[in-house]
Short mmCIF file of C-alpha atoms in Angstrom, two decimals:
data_model
loop_
_atom_site.label_atom_id
_atom_site.label_comp_id
_atom_site.label_asym_id
_atom_site.label_seq_id
_atom_site.Cartn_x
_atom_site.Cartn_y
_atom_site.Cartn_z
CA MET A 1 6.14 -13.78 -13.63
CA THR A 2 3.43 -11.57 -14.77
CA VAL A 3 2.45 -7.51 -14.61
CA ARG A 4 -1.03 -7.81 -13.16
CA PRO A 5 -3.71 -4.87 -14.21
CA VAL A 6 -3.98 -2.11 -10.73
CA THR A 7 -7.22 -2.09 -9.41
CA VAL A 8 -8.38 1.42 -8.76
CA THR A 9 -10.30 2.92 -6.17
CA GLY A 10 -13.98 1.61 -5.92
CA ASP A 11 -12.96 -1.97 -6.66
CA PRO A 12 -14.92 -3.94 -3.90
CA VAL A 13 -11.67 -6.00 -3.36
CA LEU A 14 -9.57 -2.72 -1.98
CA HIS A 15 -12.43 -1.96 0.53
CA ARG A 16 -13.11 -5.24 2.40
CA ARG A 17 -10.70 -7.03 5.03
CA ALA A 18 -8.23 -9.36 2.80
CA VAL A 19 -7.96 -13.03 4.50
CA GLU A 20 -5.27 -14.78 5.78
CA VAL A 21 -2.88 -16.83 3.84
CA GLU A 22 -3.32 -20.49 4.52
CA THR A 23 -0.60 -22.18 2.38
CA PHE A 24 2.44 -21.41 1.80
CA ASP A 25 3.07 -22.71 -1.76
CA ASP A 26 4.23 -22.51 -5.24
CA GLU A 27 0.91 -20.76 -5.97
CA LEU A 28 1.48 -18.25 -3.63
CA ARG A 29 5.39 -17.63 -4.75
CA ALA A 30 4.13 -16.78 -8.17
CA LEU A 31 1.71 -14.83 -6.89
CA ILE A 32 4.53 -12.46 -5.18
CA ALA A 33 6.56 -12.78 -7.94
CA ASP A 34 3.80 -11.00 -10.06
CA MET A 35 3.27 -8.90 -7.27
CA PHE A 36 6.90 -7.32 -7.27
CA ASP A 37 7.01 -7.43 -11.28
CA THR A 38 3.72 -4.87 -11.21
CA MET A 39 5.26 -3.06 -8.09
CA ASP A 40 9.01 -2.40 -9.99
CA GLU A 41 6.88 -1.67 -13.58
CA ALA A 42 4.36 0.72 -11.58
CA ASN A 43 7.44 2.24 -10.33
CA GLY A 44 6.01 1.70 -6.78
CA VAL A 45 7.55 1.33 -3.62
CA GLY A 46 4.70 -1.00 -2.09
CA LEU A 47 2.12 -3.41 -3.63
CA ALA A 48 -1.02 -4.92 -1.42
CA ALA A 49 -2.66 -8.48 -3.14
CA PRO A 50 -5.74 -6.46 -3.04
CA GLN A 51 -4.72 -3.84 -5.22
CA VAL A 52 -4.11 -6.81 -7.87
CA GLY A 53 -7.35 -8.35 -7.28
CA VAL A 54 -6.17 -10.58 -4.93
CA GLY A 55 -8.33 -10.52 -1.51
CA LEU A 56 -4.94 -12.04 0.31
CA ARG A 57 -3.35 -10.37 3.47
CA ILE A 58 0.20 -9.92 1.60
CA PHE A 59 2.36 -6.76 0.54
CA THR A 60 5.64 -6.55 -1.08
CA TYR A 61 7.78 -3.95 -0.69
CA GLU A 62 10.89 -1.72 -1.82
CA PHE A 63 12.43 0.85 0.38
CA ALA A 64 15.46 2.31 1.33
CA ASN A 65 15.75 2.24 5.23
CA ASP A 66 17.94 3.18 8.18
CA ASP A 67 16.25 0.24 10.08
CA ASP A 68 18.96 -2.60 9.33
CA VAL A 69 15.93 -3.99 7.03
CA PRO A 70 16.34 -5.50 3.96
CA PRO A 71 15.15 -2.85 1.07
CA ARG A 72 13.04 -5.26 -0.74
CA GLY A 73 10.35 -7.74 0.99
CA VAL A 74 7.05 -9.38 1.51
CA LEU A 75 5.40 -9.46 4.16
CA VAL A 76 2.58 -12.71 4.53
CA ASN A 77 -0.34 -12.33 7.02
CA PRO A 78 1.63 -9.44 8.95
CA THR A 79 0.40 -7.36 11.94
CA LEU A 80 1.64 -3.83 12.92
CA VAL A 81 2.31 -2.35 16.37
CA LEU A 82 1.80 1.45 15.50
CA GLY A 83 3.41 4.38 17.67
CA LYS A 84 1.90 7.67 18.39
CA VAL A 85 0.08 9.41 15.43
CA SER A 86 0.31 13.32 16.12
CA GLY A 87 -2.64 14.86 15.64
CA ALA A 88 -1.14 18.16 14.10
CA GLU A 89 -2.03 18.97 10.60
CA PRO A 90 0.02 17.18 7.79
CA ASP A 91 2.71 18.63 6.18
CA PRO A 92 1.64 19.42 2.41
CA ASP A 93 5.48 19.65 1.42
CA GLU A 94 6.88 16.78 3.94
CA GLU A 95 3.95 13.87 4.40
CA ASN A 96 2.66 13.52 0.78
CA GLU A 97 1.37 10.27 -0.15
CA GLY A 98 -0.17 8.39 -3.45
CA CYS A 99 -1.26 5.10 -4.18
CA LEU A 100 -1.49 3.14 -7.29
CA SER A 101 -4.81 2.53 -6.60
CA VAL A 102 -5.55 6.55 -6.52
CA PRO A 103 -3.62 6.97 -9.83
CA GLY A 104 -1.90 10.32 -9.88
CA HIS A 105 -3.26 11.55 -7.19
CA SER A 106 -1.31 12.43 -3.65
CA TYR A 107 -2.63 14.05 -0.17
CA PRO A 108 -0.85 14.62 2.75
CA LEU A 109 -1.49 12.63 5.64
CA LYS A 110 -0.21 11.96 9.03
CA ARG A 111 1.23 8.62 10.35
CA ALA A 112 2.97 7.19 12.89
CA GLU A 113 6.65 7.81 12.93
CA TRP A 114 7.33 3.98 14.45
CA THR A 115 5.64 0.74 13.80
CA ARG A 116 6.45 -2.72 14.79
CA VAL A 117 6.00 -5.40 11.85
CA ARG A 118 5.50 -9.37 12.09
CA GLY A 119 4.41 -11.67 9.62
CA PHE A 120 5.90 -14.34 7.25
CA ASP A 121 7.95 -14.53 4.26
CA ALA A 122 7.23 -16.51 1.03
CA ASP A 123 8.01 -19.76 2.54
CA GLY A 124 6.29 -19.53 6.06
CA THR A 125 9.49 -18.18 8.04
CA PRO A 126 8.65 -15.39 10.39
CA VAL A 127 9.58 -11.84 9.75
CA ASP A 128 9.70 -9.03 12.80
CA PHE A 129 11.41 -5.48 12.75
CA GLU A 130 10.97 -2.22 13.62
CA ALA A 131 10.32 0.35 10.79
CA THR A 132 10.59 4.56 11.35
CA GLY A 133 9.87 7.23 9.31
CA TRP A 134 9.27 6.84 5.51
CA PHE A 135 9.44 3.00 5.69
CA ALA A 136 6.89 2.85 8.58
CA ARG A 137 4.79 4.96 6.44
CA VAL A 138 5.09 2.65 3.83
CA MET A 139 4.37 -0.14 6.02
CA GLN A 140 1.50 1.45 7.72
CA HIS A 141 0.11 2.27 3.61
CA GLU A 142 0.29 -1.28 2.73
CA TYR A 143 -1.33 -3.02 5.47
CA ASP A 144 -4.38 -0.50 5.45
CA HIS A 145 -4.86 -2.24 1.92
CA LEU A 146 -5.20 -5.77 3.76
CA ASP A 147 -8.01 -4.13 6.11
CA GLY A 148 -9.89 -2.69 3.14
CA LYS A 149 -8.76 1.30 3.67
CA LEU A 150 -7.17 3.19 1.18
CA TYR A 151 -4.95 5.76 2.11
CA ILE A 152 -7.60 8.44 1.61
CA ASP A 153 -10.05 7.22 3.94
CA ARG A 154 -7.50 8.49 6.58
CA LEU A 155 -7.46 11.72 5.08
CA ASN A 156 -8.63 15.10 7.19
CA ASP A 157 -11.80 16.90 6.19
CA ARG A 158 -10.02 19.26 4.06
CA TRP A 159 -7.80 17.03 2.28
CA GLY A 160 -10.91 13.85 1.82
CA LYS A 161 -12.76 16.77 0.17
CA ARG A 162 -10.37 17.17 -2.14
CA ALA A 163 -9.86 13.67 -3.18
CA ARG A 164 -13.70 12.40 -2.99
CA LYS A 165 -14.15 15.58 -5.71
CA ASN A 166 -11.24 14.34 -8.19
CA ILE A 167 -12.51 10.54 -7.64
CA ARG A 168 -15.86 11.43 -8.77
CA LYS A 169 -13.87 14.04 -12.04
CA GLU A 170 -11.99 10.79 -13.09
CA GLY A 171 -14.85 8.57 -12.89
CA TRP A 172 -13.67 5.84 -10.45
CA GLY A 173 -15.65 4.78 -7.46
CA ILE A 174 -17.45 2.45 -9.21
CA PRO A 175 -15.55 -1.26 -9.56
CA GLY A 176 -13.65 -2.22 -12.57
CA ASN A 177 -11.49 0.12 -13.84
CA THR A 178 -7.78 -0.47 -13.61
CA TRP A 179 -4.69 0.60 -15.33
CA LEU A 180 -1.84 -1.94 -16.96
CA PRO A 181 1.73 -0.83 -15.47
CA GLY A 182 4.26 -0.46 -18.64
CA VAL A 183 1.15 -0.03 -20.84
CA ASP A 184 -0.95 2.73 -19.59
CA PRO A 185 1.29 5.78 -18.91
CA ASP A 186 2.83 5.83 -15.59
CA PRO A 187 0.45 8.25 -13.63
CA PHE A 188 2.96 9.88 -11.36
CA GLY A 189 5.45 10.31 -14.38
CA HIS A 190 8.17 8.10 -13.48
#
């Protein structure tokens, strides 16, 4: 098991659709173990394979929830069905979202309060559950990574402009930028 570098916005693997996992084998389980190690070291609540430079449809999560779902898990080849997303402005105090691939920054974003999640675990066993509240947000955030989207791509004009300005200021938006959890300073100050 290894902590892998986290790719930063601008790397092509983050901005294209990941491909389906076809084989559930020891290589896949080793990747998932590395993803858990990386997520844990980064103090993340989720991590998608594209965030460690691998263009496969996999994400890990760790989030206590009220939905009778194990608080730690992996989803391979997931699908999501979303509830309605409110058209209201996001609340900067209650709906602030961050991302390990946009390290150190967070912005308010509206998300659906409910989602149905289906996919497979590391062994290919089907997984099917509903997620609500912040747990639903985590599922949507990680799933977006598998479709080549970052949460900053969904921001409204006001927050999107601020995010683009900060990305330019940080020198991101180009391939090759990474940070290594456990070695580089924690960008979110955990």
